[in-house]
């Protein structure tokens, strides 16, 4: 399951999607909209936009990279686009692997890679009415 | 020739539209597309250095040649997650 979606993310469904009898562990990362920006400012919500086709292709490349590194595993990545309020799920990453060690490591790598270079953009809307595009550190 | 331009985030705001069309000379390259876009929205100049261009889904350099019907995506630094 590698998707950009407009509707709210069903975390349970993402986690469920990677399960199969060969895998003993699933690690799921859930990224939420926080009420404070890194500089402490109050946040009302975020808007995300994405080049969906390119983003999904990058997700596929991330999944391929994880398999090269950790061996057989199953990966799902689902990212929201559109307007999100505080507390909503912005991204869910689930990794299933034969053992927990690979599952934890691969899930951490997946979200790090997603933040590094996938064509998705985020604007923070602050409580004082201002707004700003936020870029991830390269 | 005509190409389609997709713009995102800051670049979309400066261009004023998520999608637009450019009419370019038949031998045009990415740099010519930039020239046409800068003529349309001079404020793009300050974003150009940090904005990558994907031609039909692949990141390309300024001297890459264009073809009729290409889709150019203007990609400022990303902020997913």
JSON list of N, CA and C in Angstrom, two decimals, chain B residues 1-75:
[
{"chain": "B", "resi": 1, "resn": "UNK", "atom": "N", "xyz": [6.32, 24.47, -29.75]},
{"chain": "B", "resi": 1, "resn": "UNK", "atom": "CA", "xyz": [5.69, 23.32, -29.11]},
{"chain": "B", "resi": 1, "resn": "UNK", "atom": "C", "xyz": [5.06, 23.72, -27.77]},
{"chain": "B", "resi": 2, "resn": "UNK", "atom": "N", "xyz": [4.12, 22.90, -27.36]},
{"chain": "B", "resi": 2, "resn": "UNK", "atom": "CA", "xyz": [3.46, 23.20, -26.10]},
{"chain": "B", "resi": 2, "resn": "UNK", "atom": "C", "xyz": [3.86, 22.18, -25.04]},
{"chain": "B", "resi": 3, "resn": "UNK", "atom": "N", "xyz": [4.09, 22.68, -23.83]},
{"chain": "B", "resi": 3, "resn": "UNK", "atom": "CA", "xyz": [4.35, 21.79, -22.71]},
{"chain": "B", "resi": 3, "resn": "UNK", "atom": "C", "xyz": [3.45, 22.19, -21.54]},
{"chain": "B", "resi": 4, "resn": "UNK", "atom": "N", "xyz": [3.25, 21.22, -20.65]},
{"chain": "B", "resi": 4, "resn": "UNK", "atom": "CA", "xyz": [2.40, 21.47, -19.48]},
{"chain": "B", "resi": 4, "resn": "UNK", "atom": "C", "xyz": [3.29, 21.66, -18.28]},
{"chain": "B", "resi": 5, "resn": "UNK", "atom": "N", "xyz": [2.96, 22.64, -17.45]},
{"chain": "B", "resi": 5, "resn": "UNK", "atom": "CA", "xyz": [3.78, 22.94, -16.27]},
{"chain": "B", "resi": 5, "resn": "UNK", "atom": "C", "xyz": [2.96, 22.73, -15.01]},
{"chain": "B", "resi": 6, "resn": "UNK", "atom": "N", "xyz": [3.48, 21.89, -14.11]},
{"chain": "B", "resi": 6, "resn": "UNK", "atom": "CA", "xyz": [2.85, 21.70, -12.80]},
{"chain": "B", "resi": 6, "resn": "UNK", "atom": "C", "xyz": [3.70, 22.42, -11.76]},
{"chain": "B", "resi": 7, "resn": "UNK", "atom": "N", "xyz": [3.05, 23.21, -10.93]},
{"chain": "B", "resi": 7, "resn": "UNK", "atom": "CA", "xyz": [3.80, 23.96, -9.92]},
{"chain": "B", "resi": 7, "resn": "UNK", "atom": "C", "xyz": [3.27, 23.62, -8.54]},
{"chain": "B", "resi": 8, "resn": "UNK", "atom": "N", "xyz": [4.18, 23.55, -7.57]},
{"chain": "B", "resi": 8, "resn": "UNK", "atom": "CA", "xyz": [3.79, 23.15, -6.22]},
{"chain": "B", "resi": 8, "resn": "UNK", "atom": "C", "xyz": [4.28, 24.17, -5.18]},
{"chain": "B", "resi": 9, "resn": "UNK", "atom": "N", "xyz": [3.56, 24.21, -4.07]},
{"chain": "B", "resi": 9, "resn": "UNK", "atom": "CA", "xyz": [3.94, 24.99, -2.88]},
{"chain": "B", "resi": 9, "resn": "UNK", "atom": "C", "xyz": [4.26, 26.44, -3.23]},
{"chain": "B", "resi": 10, "resn": "UNK", "atom": "N", "xyz": [5.42, 26.93, -2.77]},
{"chain": "B", "resi": 10, "resn": "UNK", "atom": "CA", "xyz": [5.77, 28.35, -3.01]},
{"chain": "B", "resi": 10, "resn": "UNK", "atom": "C", "xyz": [5.72, 28.70, -4.49]},
{"chain": "B", "resi": 11, "resn": "UNK", "atom": "N", "xyz": [6.24, 27.80, -5.30]},
{"chain": "B", "resi": 11, "resn": "UNK", "atom": "CA", "xyz": [6.33, 28.08, -6.74]},
{"chain": "B", "resi": 11, "resn": "UNK", "atom": "C", "xyz": [4.93, 28.23, -7.33]},
{"chain": "B", "resi": 12, "resn": "UNK", "atom": "N", "xyz": [4.01, 27.39, -6.88]},
{"chain": "B", "resi": 12, "resn": "UNK", "atom": "CA", "xyz": [2.63, 27.49, -7.34]},
{"chain": "B", "resi": 12, "resn": "UNK", "atom": "C", "xyz": [2.04, 28.85, -6.95]},
{"chain": "B", "resi": 13, "resn": "UNK", "atom": "N", "xyz": [2.33, 29.28, -5.72]},
{"chain": "B", "resi": 13, "resn": "UNK", "atom": "CA", "xyz": [1.78, 30.56, -5.27]},
{"chain": "B", "resi": 13, "resn": "UNK", "atom": "C", "xyz": [2.32, 31.72, -6.10]},
{"chain": "B", "resi": 14, "resn": "UNK", "atom": "N", "xyz": [3.62, 31.67, -6.42]},
{"chain": "B", "resi": 14, "resn": "UNK", "atom": "CA", "xyz": [4.22, 32.75, -7.20]},
{"chain": "B", "resi": 14, "resn": "UNK", "atom": "C", "xyz": [3.69, 32.74, -8.63]},
{"chain": "B", "resi": 15, "resn": "UNK", "atom": "N", "xyz": [3.53, 31.54, -9.19]},
{"chain": "B", "resi": 15, "resn": "UNK", "atom": "CA", "xyz": [3.01, 31.45, -10.57]},
{"chain": "B", "resi": 15, "resn": "UNK", "atom": "C", "xyz": [1.50, 31.73, -10.62]},
{"chain": "B", "resi": 16, "resn": "UNK", "atom": "N", "xyz": [0.83, 31.49, -9.52]},
{"chain": "B", "resi": 16, "resn": "UNK", "atom": "CA", "xyz": [-0.59, 31.80, -9.46]},
{"chain": "B", "resi": 16, "resn": "UNK", "atom": "C", "xyz": [-1.50, 30.69, -9.94]},
{"chain": "B", "resi": 17, "resn": "UNK", "atom": "N", "xyz": [-0.93, 29.54, -10.30]},
{"chain": "B", "resi": 17, "resn": "UNK", "atom": "CA", "xyz": [-1.77, 28.43, -10.78]},
{"chain": "B", "resi": 17, "resn": "UNK", "atom": "C", "xyz": [-1.03, 27.11, -10.60]},
{"chain": "B", "resi": 18, "resn": "UNK", "atom": "N", "xyz": [-1.75, 26.04, -10.26]},
{"chain": "B", "resi": 18, "resn": "UNK", "atom": "CA", "xyz": [-1.09, 24.75, -10.11]},
{"chain": "B", "resi": 18, "resn": "UNK", "atom": "C", "xyz": [-0.70, 24.13, -11.45]},
{"chain": "B", "resi": 19, "resn": "UNK", "atom": "N", "xyz": [-1.36, 24.56, -12.49]},
{"chain": "B", "resi": 19, "resn": "UNK", "atom": "CA", "xyz": [-1.12, 23.97, -13.80]},
{"chain": "B", "resi": 19, "resn": "UNK", "atom": "C", "xyz": [-1.21, 25.04, -14.86]},
{"chain": "B", "resi": 20, "resn": "UNK", "atom": "N", "xyz": [-0.26, 25.04, -15.79]},
{"chain": "B", "resi": 20, "resn": "UNK", "atom": "CA", "xyz": [-0.34, 26.01, -16.87]},
{"chain": "B", "resi": 20, "resn": "UNK", "atom": "C", "xyz": [0.34, 25.44, -18.10]},
{"chain": "B", "resi": 21, "resn": "UNK", "atom": "N", "xyz": [0.26, 26.18, -19.19]},
{"chain": "B", "resi": 21, "resn": "UNK", "atom": "CA", "xyz": [0.83, 25.70, -20.45]},
{"chain": "B", "resi": 21, "resn": "UNK", "atom": "C", "xyz": [1.86, 26.71, -20.92]},
{"chain": "B", "resi": 22, "resn": "UNK", "atom": "N", "xyz": [2.94, 26.21, -21.54]},
{"chain": "B", "resi": 22, "resn": "UNK", "atom": "CA", "xyz": [3.94, 27.10, -22.12]},
{"chain": "B", "resi": 22, "resn": "UNK", "atom": "C", "xyz": [4.06, 26.78, -23.60]},
{"chain": "B", "resi": 23, "resn": "UNK", "atom": "N", "xyz": [4.16, 27.81, -24.42]},
{"chain": "B", "resi": 23, "resn": "UNK", "atom": "CA", "xyz": [4.44, 27.62, -25.84]},
{"chain": "B", "resi": 23, "resn": "UNK", "atom": "C", "xyz": [5.90, 28.01, -26.07]},
{"chain": "B", "resi": 24, "resn": "UNK", "atom": "N", "xyz": [6.69, 27.06, -26.54]},
{"chain": "B", "resi": 24, "resn": "UNK", "atom": "CA", "xyz": [8.14, 27.27, -26.68]},
{"chain": "B", "resi": 24, "resn": "UNK", "atom": "C", "xyz": [8.58, 26.92, -28.10]},
{"chain": "B", "resi": 25, "resn": "UNK", "atom": "N", "xyz": [9.77, 27.40, -28.45]},
{"chain": "B", "resi": 25, "resn": "UNK", "atom": "CA", "xyz": [10.34, 27.05, -29.76]},
{"chain": "B", "resi": 25, "resn": "UNK", "atom": "C", "xyz": [10.60, 25.54, -29.81]},
{"chain": "B", "resi": 26, "resn": "UNK", "atom": "N", "xyz": [10.60, 24.95, -31.01]},
{"chain": "B", "resi": 26, "resn": "UNK", "atom": "CA", "xyz": [10.73, 23.50, -31.14]},
{"chain": "B", "resi": 26, "resn": "UNK", "atom": "C", "xyz": [12.02, 22.93, -30.53]},
{"chain": "B", "resi": 27, "resn": "UNK", "atom": "N", "xyz": [13.08, 23.72, -30.48]},
{"chain": "B", "resi": 27, "resn": "UNK", "atom": "CA", "xyz": [14.35, 23.20, -29.94]},
{"chain": "B", "resi": 27, "resn": "UNK", "atom": "C", "xyz": [14.56, 23.56, -28.47]},
{"chain": "B", "resi": 28, "resn": "UNK", "atom": "N", "xyz": [13.48, 23.96, -27.81]},
{"chain": "B", "resi": 28, "resn": "UNK", "atom": "CA", "xyz": [13.63, 24.51, -26.45]},
{"chain": "B", "resi": 28, "resn": "UNK", "atom": "C", "xyz": [14.15, 23.49, -25.45]},
{"chain": "B", "resi": 29, "resn": "UNK", "atom": "N", "xyz": [14.86, 24.00, -24.45]},
{"chain": "B", "resi": 29, "resn": "UNK", "atom": "CA", "xyz": [15.39, 23.20, -23.35]},
{"chain": "B", "resi": 29, "resn": "UNK", "atom": "C", "xyz": [14.77, 23.69, -22.03]},
{"chain": "B", "resi": 30, "resn": "UNK", "atom": "N", "xyz": [15.12, 23.00, -20.95]},
{"chain": "B", "resi": 30, "resn": "UNK", "atom": "CA", "xyz": [14.59, 23.39, -19.64]},
{"chain": "B", "resi": 30, "resn": "UNK", "atom": "C", "xyz": [14.89, 24.87, -19.35]},
{"chain": "B", "resi": 31, "resn": "UNK", "atom": "N", "xyz": [16.10, 25.30, -19.70]},
{"chain": "B", "resi": 31, "resn": "UNK", "atom": "CA", "xyz": [16.47, 26.69, -19.41]},
{"chain": "B", "resi": 31, "resn": "UNK", "atom": "C", "xyz": [15.55, 27.67, -20.15]},
{"chain": "B", "resi": 32, "resn": "UNK", "atom": "N", "xyz": [15.08, 27.28, -21.35]},
{"chain": "B", "resi": 32, "resn": "UNK", "atom": "CA", "xyz": [14.14, 28.15, -22.08]},
{"chain": "B", "resi": 32, "resn": "UNK", "atom": "C", "xyz": [12.78, 28.18, -21.38]},
{"chain": "B", "resi": 33, "resn": "UNK", "atom": "N", "xyz": [12.39, 27.04, -20.84]},
{"chain": "B", "resi": 33, "resn": "UNK", "atom": "CA", "xyz": [11.13, 27.01, -20.10]},
{"chain": "B", "resi": 33, "resn": "UNK", "atom": "C", "xyz": [11.23, 27.94, -18.89]},
{"chain": "B", "resi": 34, "resn": "UNK", "atom": "N", "xyz": [12.38, 27.90, -18.20]},
{"chain": "B", "resi": 34, "resn": "UNK", "atom": "CA", "xyz": [12.60, 28.82, -17.08]},
{"chain": "B", "resi": 34, "resn": "UNK", "atom": "C", "xyz": [12.49, 30.27, -17.54]},
{"chain": "B", "resi": 35, "resn": "UNK", "atom": "N", "xyz": [13.10, 30.57, -18.70]},
{"chain": "B", "resi": 35, "resn": "UNK", "atom": "CA", "xyz": [13.05, 31.93, -19.23]},
{"chain": "B", "resi": 35, "resn": "UNK", "atom": "C", "xyz": [11.61, 32.40, -19.41]},
{"chain": "B", "resi": 36, "resn": "UNK", "atom": "N", "xyz": [10.79, 31.52, -19.99]},
{"chain": "B", "resi": 36, "resn": "UNK", "atom": "CA", "xyz": [9.39, 31.87, -20.22]},
{"chain": "B", "resi": 36, "resn": "UNK", "atom": "C", "xyz": [8.63, 32.03, -18.91]},
{"chain": "B", "resi": 37, "resn": "UNK", "atom": "N", "xyz": [8.95, 31.16, -17.94]},
{"chain": "B", "resi": 37, "resn": "UNK", "atom": "CA", "xyz": [8.26, 31.25, -16.64]},
{"chain": "B", "resi": 37, "resn": "UNK", "atom": "C", "xyz": [8.66, 32.51, -15.89]},
{"chain": "B", "resi": 38, "resn": "UNK", "atom": "N", "xyz": [9.95, 32.88, -15.98]},
{"chain": "B", "resi": 38, "resn": "UNK", "atom": "CA", "xyz": [10.42, 34.09, -15.30]},
{"chain": "B", "resi": 38, "resn": "UNK", "atom": "C", "xyz": [9.83, 35.34, -15.93]},
{"chain": "B", "resi": 39, "resn": "UNK", "atom": "N", "xyz": [9.60, 35.29, -17.24]},
{"chain": "B", "resi": 39, "resn": "UNK", "atom": "CA", "xyz": [8.95, 36.43, -17.91]},
{"chain": "B", "resi": 39, "resn": "UNK", "atom": "C", "xyz": [7.52, 36.58, -17.40]},
{"chain": "B", "resi": 40, "resn": "UNK", "atom": "N", "xyz": [6.90, 35.43, -17.13]},
{"chain": "B", "resi": 40, "resn": "UNK", "atom": "CA", "xyz": [5.52, 35.44, -16.66]},
{"chain": "B", "resi": 40, "resn": "UNK", "atom": "C", "xyz": [5.44, 35.87, -15.18]},
{"chain": "B", "resi": 41, "resn": "UNK", "atom": "N", "xyz": [6.39, 35.41, -14.39]},
{"chain": "B", "resi": 41, "resn": "UNK", "atom": "CA", "xyz": [6.39, 35.69, -12.95]},
{"chain": "B", "resi": 41, "resn": "UNK", "atom": "C", "xyz": [7.81, 35.98, -12.50]},
{"chain": "B", "resi": 42, "resn": "UNK", "atom": "N", "xyz": [8.25, 37.25, -12.61]},
{"chain": "B", "resi": 42, "resn": "UNK", "atom": "CA", "xyz": [9.65, 37.60, -12.28]},
{"chain": "B", "resi": 42, "resn": "UNK", "atom": "C", "xyz": [10.05, 37.20, -10.86]},
{"chain": "B", "resi": 43, "resn": "UNK", "atom": "N", "xyz": [9.09, 37.15, -9.95]},
{"chain": "B", "resi": 43, "resn": "UNK", "atom": "CA", "xyz": [9.41, 36.82, -8.55]},
{"chain": "B", "resi": 43, "resn": "UNK", "atom": "C", "xyz": [9.91, 35.38, -8.41]},
{"chain": "B", "resi": 44, "resn": "UNK", "atom": "N", "xyz": [9.75, 34.56, -9.46]},
{"chain": "B", "resi": 44, "resn": "UNK", "atom": "CA", "xyz": [10.27, 33.18, -9.43]},
{"chain": "B", "resi": 44, "resn": "UNK", "atom": "C", "xyz": [11.79, 33.16, -9.33]},
{"chain": "B", "resi": 45, "resn": "UNK", "atom": "N", "xyz": [12.42, 34.28, -9.73]},
{"chain": "B", "resi": 45, "resn": "UNK", "atom": "CA", "xyz": [13.90, 34.32, -9.79]},
{"chain": "B", "resi": 45, "resn": "UNK", "atom": "C", "xyz": [14.53, 33.86, -8.48]},
{"chain": "B", "resi": 46, "resn": "UNK", "atom": "N", "xyz": [13.96, 34.30, -7.36]},
{"chain": "B", "resi": 46, "resn": "UNK", "atom": "CA", "xyz": [14.59, 33.96, -6.08]},
{"chain": "B", "resi": 46, "resn": "UNK", "atom": "C", "xyz": [14.35, 32.51, -5.67]},
{"chain": "B", "resi": 47, "resn": "UNK", "atom": "N", "xyz": [13.42, 31.84, -6.33]},
{"chain": "B", "resi": 47, "resn": "UNK", "atom": "CA", "xyz": [13.16, 30.43, -6.00]},
{"chain": "B", "resi": 47, "resn": "UNK", "atom": "C", "xyz": [13.89, 29.48, -6.93]},
{"chain": "B", "resi": 48, "resn": "UNK", "atom": "N", "xyz": [14.38, 30.02, -8.04]},
{"chain": "B", "resi": 48, "resn": "UNK", "atom": "CA", "xyz": [14.91, 29.14, -9.08]},
{"chain": "B", "resi": 48, "resn": "UNK", "atom": "C", "xyz": [16.05, 28.25, -8.58]},
{"chain": "B", "resi": 49, "resn": "UNK", "atom": "N", "xyz": [16.99, 28.84, -7.83]},
{"chain": "B", "resi": 49, "resn": "UNK", "atom": "CA", "xyz": [18.17, 28.07, -7.41]},
{"chain": "B", "resi": 49, "resn": "UNK", "atom": "C", "xyz": [17.78, 26.85, -6.56]},
{"chain": "B", "resi": 50, "resn": "UNK", "atom": "N", "xyz": [16.71, 26.97, -5.79]},
{"chain": "B", "resi": 50, "resn": "UNK", "atom": "CA", "xyz": [16.34, 25.86, -4.89]},
{"chain": "B", "resi": 50, "resn": "UNK", "atom": "C", "xyz": [15.27, 24.96, -5.50]},
{"chain": "B", "resi": 51, "resn": "UNK", "atom": "N", "xyz": [14.80, 25.28, -6.70]},
{"chain": "B", "resi": 51, "resn": "UNK", "atom": "CA", "xyz": [13.71, 24.51, -7.31]},
{"chain": "B", "resi": 51, "resn": "UNK", "atom": "C", "xyz": [14.24, 23.55, -8.37]},
{"chain": "B", "resi": 52, "resn": "UNK", "atom": "N", "xyz": [13.95, 22.27, -8.18]},
{"chain": "B", "resi": 52, "resn": "UNK", "atom": "CA", "xyz": [14.35, 21.29, -9.18]},
{"chain": "B", "resi": 52, "resn": "UNK", "atom": "C", "xyz": [13.22, 21.11, -10.18]},
{"chain": "B", "resi": 53, "resn": "UNK", "atom": "N", "xyz": [13.58, 20.64, -11.37]},
{"chain": "B", "resi": 53, "resn": "UNK", "atom": "CA", "xyz": [12.57, 20.43, -12.41]},
{"chain": "B", "resi": 53, "resn": "UNK", "atom": "C", "xyz": [12.54, 18.96, -12.78]},
{"chain": "B", "resi": 54, "resn": "UNK", "atom": "N", "xyz": [11.34, 18.40, -12.79]},
{"chain": "B", "resi": 54, "resn": "UNK", "atom": "CA", "xyz": [11.17, 17.02, -13.26]},
{"chain": "B", "resi": 54, "resn": "UNK", "atom": "C", "xyz": [10.48, 17.08, -14.63]},
{"chain": "B", "resi": 55, "resn": "UNK", "atom": "N", "xyz": [11.08, 16.37, -15.59]},
{"chain": "B", "resi": 55, "resn": "UNK", "atom": "CA", "xyz": [10.46, 16.25, -16.91]},
{"chain": "B", "resi": 55, "resn": "UNK", "atom": "C", "xyz": [9.84, 14.86, -16.98]},
{"chain": "B", "resi": 56, "resn": "UNK", "atom": "N", "xyz": [8.53, 14.83, -17.11]},
{"chain": "B", "resi": 56, "resn": "UNK", "atom": "CA", "xyz": [7.79, 13.56, -17.13]},
{"chain": "B", "resi": 56, "resn": "UNK", "atom": "C", "xyz": [8.19, 12.65, -15.97]},
{"chain": "B", "resi": 57, "resn": "UNK", "atom": "N", "xyz": [8.32, 13.25, -14.79]},
{"chain": "B", "resi": 57, "resn": "UNK", "atom": "CA", "xyz": [8.56, 12.47, -13.57]},
{"chain": "B", "resi": 57, "resn": "UNK", "atom": "C", "xyz": [10.01, 12.22, -13.22]},
{"chain": "B", "resi": 58, "resn": "UNK", "atom": "N", "xyz": [10.95, 12.69, -14.08]},
{"chain": "B", "resi": 58, "resn": "UNK", "atom": "CA", "xyz": [12.39, 12.49, -13.79]},
{"chain": "B", "resi": 58, "resn": "UNK", "atom": "C", "xyz": [13.05, 13.84, -13.63]},
{"chain": "B", "resi": 59, "resn": "UNK", "atom": "N", "xyz": [13.86, 13.98, -12.56]},
{"chain": "B", "resi": 59, "resn": "UNK", "atom": "CA", "xyz": [14.58, 15.22, -12.34]},
{"chain": "B", "resi": 59, "resn": "UNK", "atom": "C", "xyz": [15.61, 15.41, -13.46]},
{"chain": "B", "resi": 60, "resn": "UNK", "atom": "N", "xyz": [15.63, 16.59, -14.05]},
{"chain": "B", "resi": 60, "resn": "UNK", "atom": "CA", "xyz": [16.55, 16.84, -15.17]},
{"chain": "B", "resi": 60, "resn": "UNK", "atom": "C", "xyz": [17.31, 18.14, -14.95]},
{"chain": "B", "resi": 61, "resn": "UNK", "atom": "N", "xyz": [18.40, 18.31, -15.71]},
{"chain": "B", "resi": 61, "resn": "UNK", "atom": "CA", "xyz": [19.22, 19.51, -15.63]},
{"chain": "B", "resi": 61, "resn": "UNK", "atom": "C", "xyz": [18.72, 20.55, -16.62]},
{"chain": "B", "resi": 62, "resn": "UNK", "atom": "N", "xyz": [19.26, 21.78, -16.47]},
{"chain": "B", "resi": 62, "resn": "UNK", "atom": "CA", "xyz": [18.82, 22.93, -17.26]},
{"chain": "B", "resi": 62, "resn": "UNK", "atom": "C", "xyz": [18.93, 22.75, -18.78]},
{"chain": "B", "resi": 63, "resn": "UNK", "atom": "N", "xyz": [19.92, 21.96, -19.22]},
{"chain": "B", "resi": 63, "resn": "UNK", "atom": "CA", "xyz": [20.13, 21.87, -20.67]},
{"chain": "B", "resi": 63, "resn": "UNK", "atom": "C", "xyz": [19.41, 20.67, -21.30]},
{"chain": "B", "resi": 64, "resn": "UNK", "atom": "N", "xyz": [18.57, 20.02, -20.53]},
{"chain": "B", "resi": 64, "resn": "UNK", "atom": "CA", "xyz": [17.80, 18.88, -21.07]},
{"chain": "B", "resi": 64, "resn": "UNK", "atom": "C", "xyz": [16.80, 19.40, -22.12]},
{"chain": "B", "resi": 65, "resn": "UNK", "atom": "N", "xyz": [16.75, 18.72, -23.26]},
{"chain": "B", "resi": 65, "resn": "UNK", "atom": "CA", "xyz": [15.87, 19.14, -24.35]},
{"chain": "B", "resi": 65, "resn": "UNK", "atom": "C", "xyz": [14.42, 18.74, -24.04]},
{"chain": "B", "resi": 66, "resn": "UNK", "atom": "N", "xyz": [13.50, 19.56, -24.51]},
{"chain": "B", "resi": 66, "resn": "UNK", "atom": "CA", "xyz": [12.07, 19.31, -24.30]},
{"chain": "B", "resi": 66, "resn": "UNK", "atom": "C", "xyz": [11.41, 18.78, -25.56]},
{"chain": "B", "resi": 67, "resn": "UNK", "atom": "N", "xyz": [10.28, 18.12, -25.35]},
{"chain": "B", "resi": 67, "resn": "UNK", "atom": "CA", "xyz": [9.49, 17.65, -26.49]},
{"chain": "B", "resi": 67, "resn": "UNK", "atom": "C", "xyz": [8.04, 18.05, -26.32]},
{"chain": "B", "resi": 68, "resn": "UNK", "atom": "N", "xyz": [7.37, 18.20, -27.45]},
{"chain": "B", "resi": 68, "resn": "UNK", "atom": "CA", "xyz": [5.94, 18.51, -27.46]},
{"chain": "B", "resi": 68, "resn": "UNK", "atom": "C", "xyz": [5.20, 17.60, -26.46]},
{"chain": "B", "resi": 69, "resn": "UNK", "atom": "N", "xyz": [4.35, 18.21, -25.66]},
{"chain": "B", "resi": 69, "resn": "UNK", "atom": "CA", "xyz": [3.53, 17.41, -24.75]},
{"chain": "B", "resi": 69, "resn": "UNK", "atom": "C", "xyz": [4.18, 17.05, -23.43]},
{"chain": "B", "resi": 70, "resn": "UNK", "atom": "N", "xyz": [5.44, 17.46, -23.23]},
{"chain": "B", "resi": 70, "resn": "UNK", "atom": "CA", "xyz": [6.12, 17.15, -21.96]},
{"chain": "B", "resi": 70, "resn": "UNK", "atom": "C", "xyz": [5.36, 17.74, -20.78]},
{"chain": "B", "resi": 71, "resn": "UNK", "atom": "N", "xyz": [5.51, 17.07, -19.64]},
{"chain": "B", "resi": 71, "resn": "UNK", "atom": "CA", "xyz": [5.03, 17.62, -18.38]},
{"chain": "B", "resi": 71, "resn": "UNK", "atom": "C", "xyz": [6.24, 18.02, -17.55]},
{"chain": "B", "resi": 72, "resn": "UNK", "atom": "N", "xyz": [6.31, 19.30, -17.23]},
{"chain": "B", "resi": 72, "resn": "UNK", "atom": "CA", "xyz": [7.38, 19.79, -16.35]},
{"chain": "B", "resi": 72, "resn": "UNK", "atom": "C", "xyz": [6.80, 20.02, -14.98]},
{"chain": "B", "resi": 73, "resn": "UNK", "atom": "N", "xyz": [7.44, 19.46, -13.95]},
{"chain": "B", "resi": 73, "resn": "UNK", "atom": "CA", "xyz": [6.99, 19.72, -12.59]},
{"chain": "B", "resi": 73, "resn": "UNK", "atom": "C", "xyz": [8.06, 20.55, -11.89]},
{"chain": "B", "resi": 74, "resn": "UNK", "atom": "N", "xyz": [7.65, 21.66, -11.29]},
{"chain": "B", "resi": 74, "resn": "UNK", "atom": "CA", "xyz": [8.56, 22.55, -10.58]},
{"chain": "B", "resi": 74, "resn": "UNK", "atom": "C", "xyz": [8.51, 22.19, -9.11]},
{"chain": "B", "resi": 75, "resn": "UNK", "atom": "N", "xyz": [9.65, 21.70, -8.58]},
{"chain": "B", "resi": 75, "resn": "UNK", "atom": "CA", "xyz": [9.67, 21.09, -7.25]},
{"chain": "B", "resi": 75, "resn": "UNK", "atom": "C", "xyz": [10.55, 21.89, -6.29]}
]
